[in-house]
mmCIF file of C-alpha atoms and ligand atoms in Angstrom:
data_model
loop_
_atom_site.group_PDB
_atom_site.id
_atom_site.type_symbol
_atom_site.label_atom_id
_atom_site.label_comp_id
_atom_site.label_asym_id
_atom_site.label_seq_id
_atom_site.Cartn_x
_atom_site.Cartn_y
_atom_site.Cartn_z
ATOM 1 C CA MET A 1098 100.205 89.666 123.698
ATOM 2 C CA LYS A 1099 103.004 87.290 122.530
ATOM 3 C CA LYS A 1100 105.507 88.676 120.129
ATOM 4 C CA ILE A 1101 107.162 86.466 117.562
ATOM 5 C CA VAL A 1102 109.891 87.398 115.131
ATOM 6 C CA THR A 1103 109.713 85.277 111.909
ATOM 7 C CA VAL A 1104 112.782 85.120 109.636
ATOM 8 C CA VAL A 1105 112.180 84.303 105.963
ATOM 9 C CA GLY A 1106 114.169 84.856 102.832
ATOM 10 C CA ALA A 1107 113.621 82.140 100.253
ATOM 11 C CA ARG A 1108 110.636 81.361 98.144
ATOM 12 C CA PRO A 1109 109.450 78.171 99.942
ATOM 13 C CA GLN A 1110 109.583 80.092 103.211
ATOM 14 C CA PHE A 1111 107.141 82.608 101.991
ATOM 15 C CA ILE A 1112 104.692 79.886 101.125
ATOM 16 C CA LYS A 1113 105.024 78.287 104.570
ATOM 17 C CA ALA A 1114 104.912 81.671 106.359
ATOM 18 C CA ALA A 1115 101.717 82.583 104.545
ATOM 19 C CA MET A 1116 99.667 79.804 106.395
ATOM 20 C CA LEU A 1117 101.079 80.440 109.908
ATOM 21 C CA SER A 1118 100.958 84.237 109.645
ATOM 22 C CA ARG A 1119 97.190 83.988 109.011
ATOM 23 C CA GLN A 1120 96.845 81.797 112.122
ATOM 24 C CA PHE A 1121 98.836 84.278 114.205
ATOM 25 C CA LYS A 1122 96.613 87.094 113.149
ATOM 26 C CA LEU A 1123 93.522 85.091 114.054
ATOM 27 C CA LEU A 1124 94.930 84.317 117.501
ATOM 28 C CA GLY A 1125 96.228 87.874 118.250
ATOM 29 C CA VAL A 1126 99.936 87.121 118.192
ATOM 30 C CA ASN A 1127 102.128 90.046 117.390
ATOM 31 C CA GLU A 1128 104.275 88.688 114.490
ATOM 32 C CA LEU A 1129 107.121 90.789 112.957
ATOM 33 C CA ILE A 1130 108.645 89.445 109.748
ATOM 34 C CA ILE A 1131 112.333 89.867 108.838
ATOM 35 C CA HIS A 1132 112.967 89.302 105.164
ATOM 36 C CA THR A 1133 116.635 88.564 104.691
ATOM 37 C CA GLY A 1134 116.576 89.296 100.977
ATOM 38 C CA GLN A 1135 117.997 85.851 99.985
ATOM 39 C CA HIS A 1136 115.394 85.784 97.151
ATOM 40 C CA PHE A 1137 114.798 89.170 95.783
ATOM 41 C CA ASP A 1138 113.554 89.133 92.207
ATOM 42 C CA ALA A 1139 109.954 90.317 92.028
ATOM 43 C CA ASN A 1140 108.771 86.885 90.733
ATOM 44 C CA MET A 1141 110.737 85.071 93.480
ATOM 45 C CA SER A 1142 109.560 87.309 96.352
ATOM 46 C CA ALA A 1143 107.123 90.249 95.993
ATOM 47 C CA ILE A 1144 104.595 88.269 94.014
ATOM 48 C CA PHE A 1145 104.240 85.798 96.958
ATOM 49 C CA PHE A 1146 103.684 88.553 99.548
ATOM 50 C CA ASP A 1147 101.085 90.194 97.310
ATOM 51 C CA GLU A 1148 99.057 87.255 96.059
ATOM 52 C CA MET A 1149 99.305 85.159 99.250
ATOM 53 C CA GLU A 1150 98.530 88.144 101.494
ATOM 54 C CA ILE A 1151 101.637 87.718 103.665
ATOM 55 C CA PRO A 1152 102.100 90.643 106.066
ATOM 56 C CA LYS A 1153 104.642 93.170 104.831
ATOM 57 C CA PRO A 1154 108.056 92.523 106.353
ATOM 58 C CA ALA A 1155 108.896 94.911 109.262
ATOM 59 C CA TYR A 1156 112.561 94.574 108.236
ATOM 60 C CA HIS A 1157 114.230 93.955 104.841
ATOM 61 C CA LEU A 1158 117.908 93.094 105.066
ATOM 62 C CA ASP A 1159 118.745 93.013 101.328
ATOM 63 C CA ILE A 1160 121.395 90.266 101.729
ATOM 64 C CA HIS A 1161 121.786 88.080 98.673
ATOM 65 C CA SER A 1162 124.095 86.790 95.923
ATOM 66 C CA LEU A 1163 126.973 85.900 98.353
ATOM 67 C CA PRO A 1164 128.743 82.701 99.095
ATOM 68 C CA HIS A 1165 127.048 80.613 101.818
ATOM 69 C CA GLY A 1166 129.290 81.665 104.744
ATOM 70 C CA ALA A 1167 129.269 85.367 103.936
ATOM 71 C CA MET A 1168 125.497 85.302 103.366
ATOM 72 C CA THR A 1169 124.853 83.468 106.543
ATOM 73 C CA GLY A 1170 127.180 85.605 108.588
ATOM 74 C CA ARG A 1171 125.807 88.910 107.453
ATOM 75 C CA MET A 1172 122.247 87.708 108.066
ATOM 76 C CA LEU A 1173 123.301 86.615 111.613
ATOM 77 C CA GLU A 1174 124.805 89.971 112.449
ATOM 78 C CA LYS A 1175 121.809 91.982 111.246
ATOM 79 C CA ILE A 1176 119.196 89.644 112.823
ATOM 80 C CA GLU A 1177 120.956 89.751 116.106
ATOM 81 C CA LYS A 1178 120.687 93.520 116.213
ATOM 82 C CA ILE A 1179 116.981 93.415 115.394
ATOM 83 C CA LEU A 1180 116.320 90.844 118.135
ATOM 84 C CA GLN A 1181 118.129 93.048 120.693
ATOM 85 C CA ILE A 1182 115.828 95.899 119.780
ATOM 86 C CA GLU A 1183 112.568 93.915 119.441
ATOM 87 C CA LYS A 1184 113.090 91.417 122.348
ATOM 88 C CA PRO A 1185 110.555 88.862 121.056
ATOM 89 C CA ASP A 1186 109.233 85.825 122.989
ATOM 90 C CA ALA A 1187 110.507 83.562 120.322
ATOM 91 C CA VAL A 1188 112.179 83.425 116.847
ATOM 92 C CA LEU A 1189 110.481 81.434 114.199
ATOM 93 C CA VAL A 1190 112.330 79.872 111.218
ATOM 94 C CA TYR A 1191 111.214 77.626 108.359
ATOM 95 C CA GLY A 1192 112.865 74.877 106.366
ATOM 96 C CA ASP A 1193 116.500 74.650 105.379
ATOM 97 C CA ALA A 1194 117.717 77.777 103.781
ATOM 98 C CA ASN A 1195 120.670 79.995 104.980
ATOM 99 C CA SER A 1196 118.097 82.354 106.322
ATOM 100 C CA THR A 1197 116.767 79.556 108.548
ATOM 101 C CA LEU A 1198 120.151 78.881 110.105
ATOM 102 C CA ALA A 1199 120.971 82.584 110.511
ATOM 103 C CA GLY A 1200 117.639 83.190 112.254
ATOM 104 C CA ALA A 1201 118.106 80.156 114.517
ATOM 105 C CA MET A 1202 121.684 81.093 115.502
ATOM 106 C CA ALA A 1203 120.737 84.722 116.226
ATOM 107 C CA GLY A 1204 117.920 83.560 118.564
ATOM 108 C CA ALA A 1205 119.994 80.854 120.247
ATOM 109 C CA LYS A 1206 122.899 83.171 121.002
ATOM 110 C CA LEU A 1207 120.527 85.600 122.762
ATOM 111 C CA ASN A 1208 118.693 82.877 124.647
ATOM 112 C CA ILE A 1209 115.502 83.648 122.849
ATOM 113 C CA PRO A 1210 113.481 80.369 122.209
ATOM 114 C CA VAL A 1211 113.803 79.174 118.611
ATOM 115 C CA ILE A 1212 110.956 77.544 116.820
ATOM 116 C CA HIS A 1213 111.687 75.374 113.745
ATOM 117 C CA VAL A 1214 108.840 74.522 111.442
ATOM 118 C CA GLU A 1215 109.799 71.621 109.165
ATOM 119 C CA ALA A 1216 112.148 70.010 111.750
ATOM 120 C CA GLY A 1217 113.667 66.601 111.633
ATOM 121 C CA LEU A 1218 114.102 66.118 107.877
ATOM 122 C CA ARG A 1219 117.229 64.409 106.793
ATOM 123 C CA THR A 1220 118.884 63.136 103.639
ATOM 124 C CA ASN A 1221 122.147 62.318 105.486
ATOM 125 C CA ASN A 1222 123.969 63.947 102.649
ATOM 126 C CA MET A 1223 126.004 66.548 104.401
ATOM 127 C CA SER A 1224 127.510 67.842 101.229
ATOM 128 C CA ALA A 1225 124.261 69.521 100.428
ATOM 129 C CA PRO A 1226 123.928 73.055 102.019
ATOM 130 C CA GLU A 1227 120.283 72.390 102.923
ATOM 131 C CA GLU A 1228 121.250 69.297 105.090
ATOM 132 C CA VAL A 1229 123.843 71.329 107.020
ATOM 133 C CA ASN A 1230 121.200 73.994 107.669
ATOM 134 C CA ARG A 1231 118.671 71.477 108.825
ATOM 135 C CA VAL A 1232 120.893 69.535 111.274
ATOM 136 C CA LEU A 1233 122.282 72.701 112.821
ATOM 137 C CA THR A 1234 118.976 74.523 113.097
ATOM 138 C CA ASP A 1235 117.298 71.461 114.758
ATOM 139 C CA ARG A 1236 120.053 71.220 117.328
ATOM 140 C CA ILE A 1237 119.692 74.807 118.569
ATOM 141 C CA SER A 1238 115.830 74.927 118.394
ATOM 142 C CA ASN A 1239 113.613 74.687 121.460
ATOM 143 C CA ILE A 1240 110.263 73.908 119.848
ATOM 144 C CA LEU A 1241 110.451 71.599 116.776
ATOM 145 C CA PHE A 1242 107.452 70.929 114.501
ATOM 146 C CA CYS A 1243 107.950 67.896 112.410
ATOM 147 C CA PRO A 1244 105.921 67.470 109.158
ATOM 148 C CA THR A 1245 106.153 63.666 109.075
ATOM 149 C CA THR A 1246 106.430 60.656 111.357
ATOM 150 C CA THR A 1247 109.801 59.970 109.594
ATOM 151 C CA ALA A 1248 110.984 63.406 110.760
ATOM 152 C CA VAL A 1249 110.016 62.689 114.350
ATOM 153 C CA ASP A 1250 111.869 59.325 114.170
ATOM 154 C CA ASN A 1251 114.957 61.022 112.786
ATOM 155 C CA LEU A 1252 115.121 63.342 115.782
ATOM 156 C CA GLU A 1253 114.594 60.434 118.137
ATOM 157 C CA LYS A 1254 117.468 58.544 116.535
ATOM 158 C CA GLU A 1255 119.639 61.536 117.040
ATOM 159 C CA GLY A 1256 118.815 61.626 120.762
ATOM 160 C CA PHE A 1257 116.519 64.673 120.733
ATOM 161 C CA ASN A 1258 114.191 62.987 123.227
ATOM 162 C CA GLN A 1259 116.948 63.296 125.863
ATOM 163 C CA LEU A 1260 117.070 67.112 125.316
ATOM 164 C CA PRO A 1261 114.824 69.780 127.050
ATOM 165 C CA VAL A 1262 112.921 70.591 123.820
ATOM 166 C CA HIS A 1263 109.318 70.262 122.623
ATOM 167 C CA ILE A 1264 108.864 68.059 119.630
ATOM 168 C CA PHE A 1265 105.495 67.786 117.684
ATOM 169 C CA ASN A 1266 104.338 65.831 114.723
ATOM 170 C CA SER A 1267 102.217 68.724 113.302
ATOM 171 C CA GLY A 1268 101.805 67.617 109.680
ATOM 172 C CA ASP A 1269 103.036 69.917 106.913
ATOM 173 C CA VAL A 1270 102.049 73.566 106.513
ATOM 174 C CA MET A 1271 102.586 73.065 102.798
ATOM 175 C CA LYS A 1272 99.732 70.672 102.707
ATOM 176 C CA ASP A 1273 97.544 73.441 104.287
ATOM 177 C CA ALA A 1274 98.839 75.897 101.681
ATOM 178 C CA SER A 1275 97.956 73.508 98.797
ATOM 179 C CA LEU A 1276 94.391 73.262 100.016
ATOM 180 C CA TYR A 1277 93.907 76.951 100.833
ATOM 181 C CA TYR A 1278 95.516 78.361 97.679
ATOM 182 C CA GLY A 1279 94.350 75.472 95.410
ATOM 183 C CA GLU A 1280 90.868 76.902 95.347
ATOM 184 C CA LYS A 1281 92.027 80.521 94.757
ATOM 185 C CA ALA A 1282 94.335 79.264 91.899
ATOM 186 C CA GLN A 1283 91.389 77.754 90.060
ATOM 187 C CA LEU A 1284 89.656 81.106 90.109
ATOM 188 C CA LYS A 1285 92.611 83.530 89.478
ATOM 189 C CA SER A 1286 95.378 81.861 87.424
ATOM 190 C CA ASP A 1287 95.521 82.244 83.640
ATOM 191 C CA ILE A 1288 98.827 80.391 83.229
ATOM 192 C CA LEU A 1289 97.328 77.645 81.175
ATOM 193 C CA ARG A 1290 96.192 80.025 78.561
ATOM 194 C CA ARG A 1291 99.577 81.802 78.577
ATOM 195 C CA ILE A 1292 101.682 78.626 78.138
ATOM 196 C CA GLY A 1293 99.580 77.494 75.182
ATOM 197 C CA VAL A 1294 99.999 73.737 75.653
ATOM 198 C CA LYS A 1295 97.321 71.421 77.089
ATOM 199 C CA LYS A 1296 99.101 68.191 77.760
ATOM 200 C CA PHE A 1297 102.522 68.750 79.322
ATOM 201 C CA ILE A 1298 105.052 67.673 81.939
ATOM 202 C CA LEU A 1299 106.058 70.252 84.592
ATOM 203 C CA ALA A 1300 109.710 70.349 85.562
ATOM 204 C CA THR A 1301 111.937 72.492 87.975
ATOM 205 C CA ILE A 1302 115.697 72.489 88.504
ATOM 206 C CA HIS A 1303 117.593 74.636 90.961
ATOM 207 C CA ARG A 1304 119.438 72.566 93.505
ATOM 208 C CA GLN A 1305 123.105 73.399 93.816
ATOM 209 C CA GLU A 1306 124.082 69.714 93.455
ATOM 210 C CA ASN A 1307 122.509 69.790 89.952
ATOM 211 C CA THR A 1308 123.350 73.335 88.804
ATOM 212 C CA ASP A 1309 127.007 73.556 89.983
ATOM 213 C CA SER A 1310 128.312 70.498 88.091
ATOM 214 C CA PRO A 1311 128.339 71.098 84.316
ATOM 215 C CA GLU A 1312 128.125 67.414 83.574
ATOM 216 C CA THR A 1313 125.149 66.871 85.834
ATOM 217 C CA LEU A 1314 123.300 69.825 84.489
ATOM 218 C CA ARG A 1315 124.033 68.772 80.868
ATOM 219 C CA ASN A 1316 122.603 65.219 81.612
ATOM 220 C CA ILE A 1317 119.444 66.736 83.018
ATOM 221 C CA ILE A 1318 119.001 69.158 80.113
ATOM 222 C CA ALA A 1319 119.542 66.273 77.626
ATOM 223 C CA GLY A 1320 116.952 64.093 79.445
ATOM 224 C CA LEU A 1321 114.379 66.840 79.399
ATOM 225 C CA ASN A 1322 115.158 67.592 75.776
ATOM 226 C CA GLU A 1323 114.433 64.043 74.840
ATOM 227 C CA ILE A 1324 111.263 63.805 76.933
ATOM 228 C CA HIS A 1325 110.054 67.045 75.338
ATOM 229 C CA LYS A 1326 110.042 65.227 71.963
ATOM 230 C CA GLN A 1327 107.373 62.899 73.341
ATOM 231 C CA ILE A 1328 105.369 65.376 75.376
ATOM 232 C CA PRO A 1329 105.960 69.137 75.952
ATOM 233 C CA VAL A 1330 108.052 69.875 78.986
ATOM 234 C CA VAL A 1331 107.353 73.238 80.677
ATOM 235 C CA VAL A 1332 110.041 74.587 83.014
ATOM 236 C CA PRO A 1333 109.616 77.745 85.120
ATOM 237 C CA LEU A 1334 113.401 78.483 85.267
ATOM 238 C CA HIS A 1335 114.951 79.524 88.647
ATOM 239 C CA PRO A 1336 117.087 82.598 88.095
ATOM 240 C CA ARG A 1337 120.262 80.797 89.158
ATOM 241 C CA THR A 1338 119.617 77.945 86.659
ATOM 242 C CA ARG A 1339 118.854 80.445 83.928
ATOM 243 C CA GLN A 1340 122.111 82.271 84.600
ATOM 244 C CA ILE A 1341 124.198 79.090 84.570
ATOM 245 C CA LEU A 1342 122.544 77.736 81.477
ATOM 246 C CA ALA A 1343 123.238 81.059 79.634
ATOM 247 C CA GLN A 1344 126.958 80.732 80.566
ATOM 248 C CA GLN A 1345 127.425 77.132 79.779
ATOM 249 C CA TYR A 1346 124.992 75.655 77.331
ATOM 250 C CA SER A 1347 123.013 76.373 74.218
ATOM 251 C CA LEU A 1348 119.317 76.990 75.134
ATOM 252 C CA PRO A 1349 117.278 73.932 75.849
ATOM 253 C CA ASN A 1350 114.618 72.640 73.459
ATOM 254 C CA PHE A 1351 111.855 72.407 76.045
ATOM 255 C CA ILE A 1352 109.637 75.300 76.951
ATOM 256 C CA THR A 1353 111.122 77.701 79.559
ATOM 257 C CA ILE A 1354 109.189 80.420 81.278
ATOM 258 C CA ASP A 1355 110.122 82.824 84.089
ATOM 259 C CA PRO A 1356 109.436 81.642 87.636
ATOM 260 C CA VAL A 1357 105.712 81.906 88.350
ATOM 261 C CA GLY A 1358 103.657 82.923 91.487
ATOM 262 C CA TYR A 1359 102.228 80.248 93.689
ATOM 263 C CA LEU A 1360 98.753 80.275 92.123
ATOM 264 C CA ASP A 1361 100.112 79.734 88.674
ATOM 265 C CA MET A 1362 102.417 77.049 89.927
ATOM 266 C CA ILE A 1363 99.562 75.230 91.508
ATOM 267 C CA MET A 1364 97.561 75.288 88.255
ATOM 268 C CA LEU A 1365 100.675 74.019 86.392
ATOM 269 C CA MET A 1366 100.940 71.146 88.891
ATOM 270 C CA LYS A 1367 97.217 70.371 88.749
ATOM 271 C CA LYS A 1368 97.061 70.180 84.975
ATOM 272 C CA SER A 1369 100.360 68.474 84.294
ATOM 273 C CA GLU A 1370 100.708 64.784 83.364
ATOM 274 C CA LEU A 1371 103.588 64.326 85.729
ATOM 275 C CA VAL A 1372 106.239 66.349 87.521
ATOM 276 C CA ILE A 1373 110.067 66.205 87.280
ATOM 277 C CA THR A 1374 111.936 68.146 89.870
ATOM 278 C CA ASP A 1375 114.854 68.484 92.261
ATOM 279 C CA SER A 1376 112.848 70.753 94.515
ATOM 280 C CA GLY A 1377 111.813 69.631 98.047
ATOM 281 C CA GLY A 1378 108.494 71.544 98.014
ATOM 282 C CA VAL A 1379 107.479 70.540 94.479
ATOM 283 C CA GLN A 1380 107.981 66.838 95.256
ATOM 284 C CA LYS A 1381 105.294 67.075 97.865
ATOM 285 C CA GLU A 1382 102.999 69.351 95.901
ATOM 286 C CA ALA A 1383 103.040 66.869 92.997
ATOM 287 C CA PHE A 1384 101.646 64.286 95.504
ATOM 288 C CA PHE A 1385 99.118 66.806 96.901
ATOM 289 C CA PHE A 1386 97.780 67.353 93.372
ATOM 290 C CA GLY A 1387 97.805 63.709 92.472
ATOM 291 C CA LYS A 1388 100.823 63.530 90.176
ATOM 292 C CA HIS A 1389 103.718 61.097 90.075
ATOM 293 C CA CYS A 1390 107.096 62.693 90.426
ATOM 294 C CA ILE A 1391 110.520 61.959 89.045
ATOM 295 C CA ILE A 1392 113.029 63.270 91.563
ATOM 296 C CA LEU A 1393 116.349 64.573 90.017
ATOM 297 C CA ARG A 1394 118.373 63.726 93.140
ATOM 298 C CA GLU A 1395 120.072 60.787 94.708
ATOM 299 C CA GLN A 1396 118.345 61.203 98.083
ATOM 300 C CA THR A 1397 115.227 62.887 99.319
ATOM 301 C CA GLU A 1398 114.072 64.155 102.707
ATOM 302 C CA TRP A 1399 110.544 63.179 101.754
ATOM 303 C CA ILE A 1400 111.404 59.495 101.664
ATOM 304 C CA GLU A 1401 107.789 58.390 102.222
ATOM 305 C CA LEU A 1402 106.857 59.540 98.741
ATOM 306 C CA VAL A 1403 109.460 57.041 97.324
ATOM 307 C CA GLU A 1404 108.619 54.264 99.667
ATOM 308 C CA ASN A 1405 104.998 54.417 98.723
ATOM 309 C CA GLY A 1406 105.652 54.440 95.010
ATOM 310 C CA PHE A 1407 104.418 57.962 94.321
ATOM 311 C CA SER A 1408 107.934 59.252 93.320
ATOM 312 C CA THR A 1409 111.240 57.808 92.205
ATOM 313 C CA LEU A 1410 114.842 59.004 92.532
ATOM 314 C CA VAL A 1411 116.747 59.161 89.258
ATOM 315 C CA GLY A 1412 119.653 61.473 90.030
ATOM 316 C CA SER A 1413 120.751 63.031 86.693
ATOM 317 C CA ASN A 1414 120.554 59.806 84.777
ATOM 318 C CA LYS A 1415 118.863 60.365 81.438
ATOM 319 C CA GLU A 1416 117.955 56.713 80.899
ATOM 320 C CA LYS A 1417 116.470 56.306 84.380
ATOM 321 C CA MET A 1418 114.446 59.513 83.719
ATOM 322 C CA LYS A 1419 112.962 58.009 80.572
ATOM 323 C CA GLU A 1420 112.349 54.599 82.279
ATOM 324 C CA ALA A 1421 110.563 56.305 85.159
ATOM 325 C CA LEU A 1422 108.387 58.227 82.717
ATOM 326 C CA GLU A 1423 107.496 54.992 80.964
ATOM 327 C CA VAL A 1424 106.537 53.287 84.256
ATOM 328 C CA PHE A 1425 104.592 56.206 85.682
ATOM 329 C CA SER A 1426 102.645 56.779 82.416
ATOM 330 C CA ARG A 1427 101.199 53.294 82.854
ATOM 331 C CA LYS A 1428 100.617 53.567 86.627
ATOM 332 C CA THR A 1429 97.661 54.744 88.657
ATOM 333 C CA SER A 1430 98.020 55.517 92.355
ATOM 334 C CA ASP A 1431 95.698 56.364 95.143
ATOM 335 C CA PHE A 1432 97.073 59.731 96.333
ATOM 336 C CA SER A 1433 94.453 60.115 99.137
ATOM 337 C CA VAL A 1434 96.696 58.663 101.901
ATOM 338 C CA GLU A 1435 97.514 61.413 104.395
ATOM 339 C CA LEU A 1436 101.313 61.263 104.586
ATOM 340 C CA PHE A 1437 101.648 64.957 105.518
ATOM 341 C CA GLY A 1438 98.726 65.554 107.821
ATOM 342 C CA ASN A 1439 95.211 66.624 107.047
ATOM 343 C CA GLY A 1440 95.672 70.294 106.312
ATOM 344 C CA SER A 1441 95.502 71.662 109.896
ATOM 345 C CA ALA A 1442 99.125 71.891 110.608
ATOM 346 C CA SER A 1443 99.270 75.707 110.824
ATOM 347 C CA ALA A 1444 96.350 75.898 113.231
ATOM 348 C CA MET A 1445 97.889 73.209 115.431
ATOM 349 C CA ILE A 1446 101.390 74.895 115.368
ATOM 350 C CA ALA A 1447 100.055 78.355 116.257
ATOM 351 C CA LYS A 1448 98.086 76.961 119.148
ATOM 352 C CA GLU A 1449 101.038 74.922 120.592
ATOM 353 C CA ILE A 1450 103.273 77.912 120.276
ATOM 354 C CA ILE A 1451 100.960 80.163 122.292
ATOM 355 C CA ASN A 1452 100.552 77.306 124.954
ATOM 356 C CA ILE A 1453 104.327 76.912 125.332
ATOM 357 C CA LEU A 1454 105.454 80.621 125.338
HETATM 358 N N1 UDP B 2987 107.296 77.607 93.146
HETATM 359 C C1 UDP B 2987 106.637 78.619 92.586
HETATM 360 N N2 UDP B 2987 106.962 79.092 91.345
HETATM 361 C C2 UDP B 2987 107.958 78.580 90.568
HETATM 362 C C3 UDP B 2987 108.579 77.435 91.125
HETATM 363 C C4 UDP B 2987 108.244 76.955 92.306
HETATM 364 O O1 UDP B 2987 105.700 79.118 93.275
HETATM 365 O O2 UDP B 2987 108.184 79.027 89.501
HETATM 366 C C5 UDP B 2987 106.956 77.089 94.470
HETATM 367 C C6 UDP B 2987 106.653 75.601 94.524
HETATM 368 O O3 UDP B 2987 105.314 75.370 94.244
HETATM 369 C C7 UDP B 2987 106.999 75.293 96.008
HETATM 370 C C8 UDP B 2987 108.109 76.162 96.252
HETATM 371 O O4 UDP B 2987 108.093 77.229 95.242
HETATM 372 O O5 UDP B 2987 105.970 75.537 96.792
HETATM 373 C C9 UDP B 2987 109.413 75.405 96.128
HETATM 374 O O6 UDP B 2987 110.440 76.211 96.173
HETATM 375 P P1 UDP B 2987 111.845 75.808 95.626
HETATM 376 O O7 UDP B 2987 111.713 74.669 94.623
HETATM 377 O O8 UDP B 2987 112.567 77.062 95.252
HETATM 378 O O9 UDP B 2987 112.592 75.305 96.917
HETATM 379 P P2 UDP B 2987 112.712 73.925 97.797
HETATM 380 O O10 UDP B 2987 111.256 73.433 98.107
HETATM 381 O O11 UDP B 2987 113.426 72.935 96.936
HETATM 382 O O12 UDP B 2987 113.413 74.297 99.043
#
């Protein structure tokens, strides 16, 4: 029986792991999960394990609230010790968080094959911590699963086809998650009753590039406040954003709620008029649920959404936000094109991993 150690720590990684863990269970793979603790609030972590039925972590490292270097370093040290004890056939990491890089480095240093799910994504903005994590993780991975053809092309441009690694265009496990949990959300979520508004825009803000510059954050808050005068804006506030807002600004006018579980989040996306976000995952989910998306960033790793007119990049510019809203409120799009695979990415990934190991 193959043994895989999966390293997760941040909210989007729990969502991705939920789909692949289910496949591993079906195929008889022995998967052990390490939770680094990067996200630790109950509504940023435990709720996902419970409602998405993710296997309980075998190890919980409780590492959080540290600067990037200290956080990644401590994770690396602890994960290395666990890998020396567990001696898995591979280490599996997701996405672009510090937990991703720490897990990949721990595996690579011990010559344990590293599997990266969500490989090949690039914004080419190396000042963002996520881009650093992506580039470095890809370079030390042995099996790379790309969610899009753009991601495969990015790796080719960087010369990965000259390396002794396996590269697949698998489609996106988040597409699988949106289909699987989309049905459950319809049955189980009561968020729409709780927020009390019928017609609304859903927004999220949490990227460091937006939260760490007071001017940038002030512009975004001002833009959302103005839009809220036209149509209610609902924001499940990331704990970091809430903390920074409390320190620096008076409270926003729009509707803020605590972070919600995935099923509630799906219902909010499904029923929203449009989505405004700086999140990587939420940009795609807006598309999966047939909503246009205004991206509060200068670049995106999901460039096909912009190229095909489903989303637009506005940075933190208030006027551009309002213009985009105007354009999208008059636009209809066909969201049926399969930019991220057909929902079978996790089955394909699990099968390929077993074939290779
Ligand atoms: N999400 C959630 N509840 C929330 C906000 C986001 O379940 O209150 C989900 C969202 O649907 C997406 C994932 O968390 O699947 C995105 O995580 P985040 O925005 O933190 O990270 P990113 O995708 O930018 O790395």
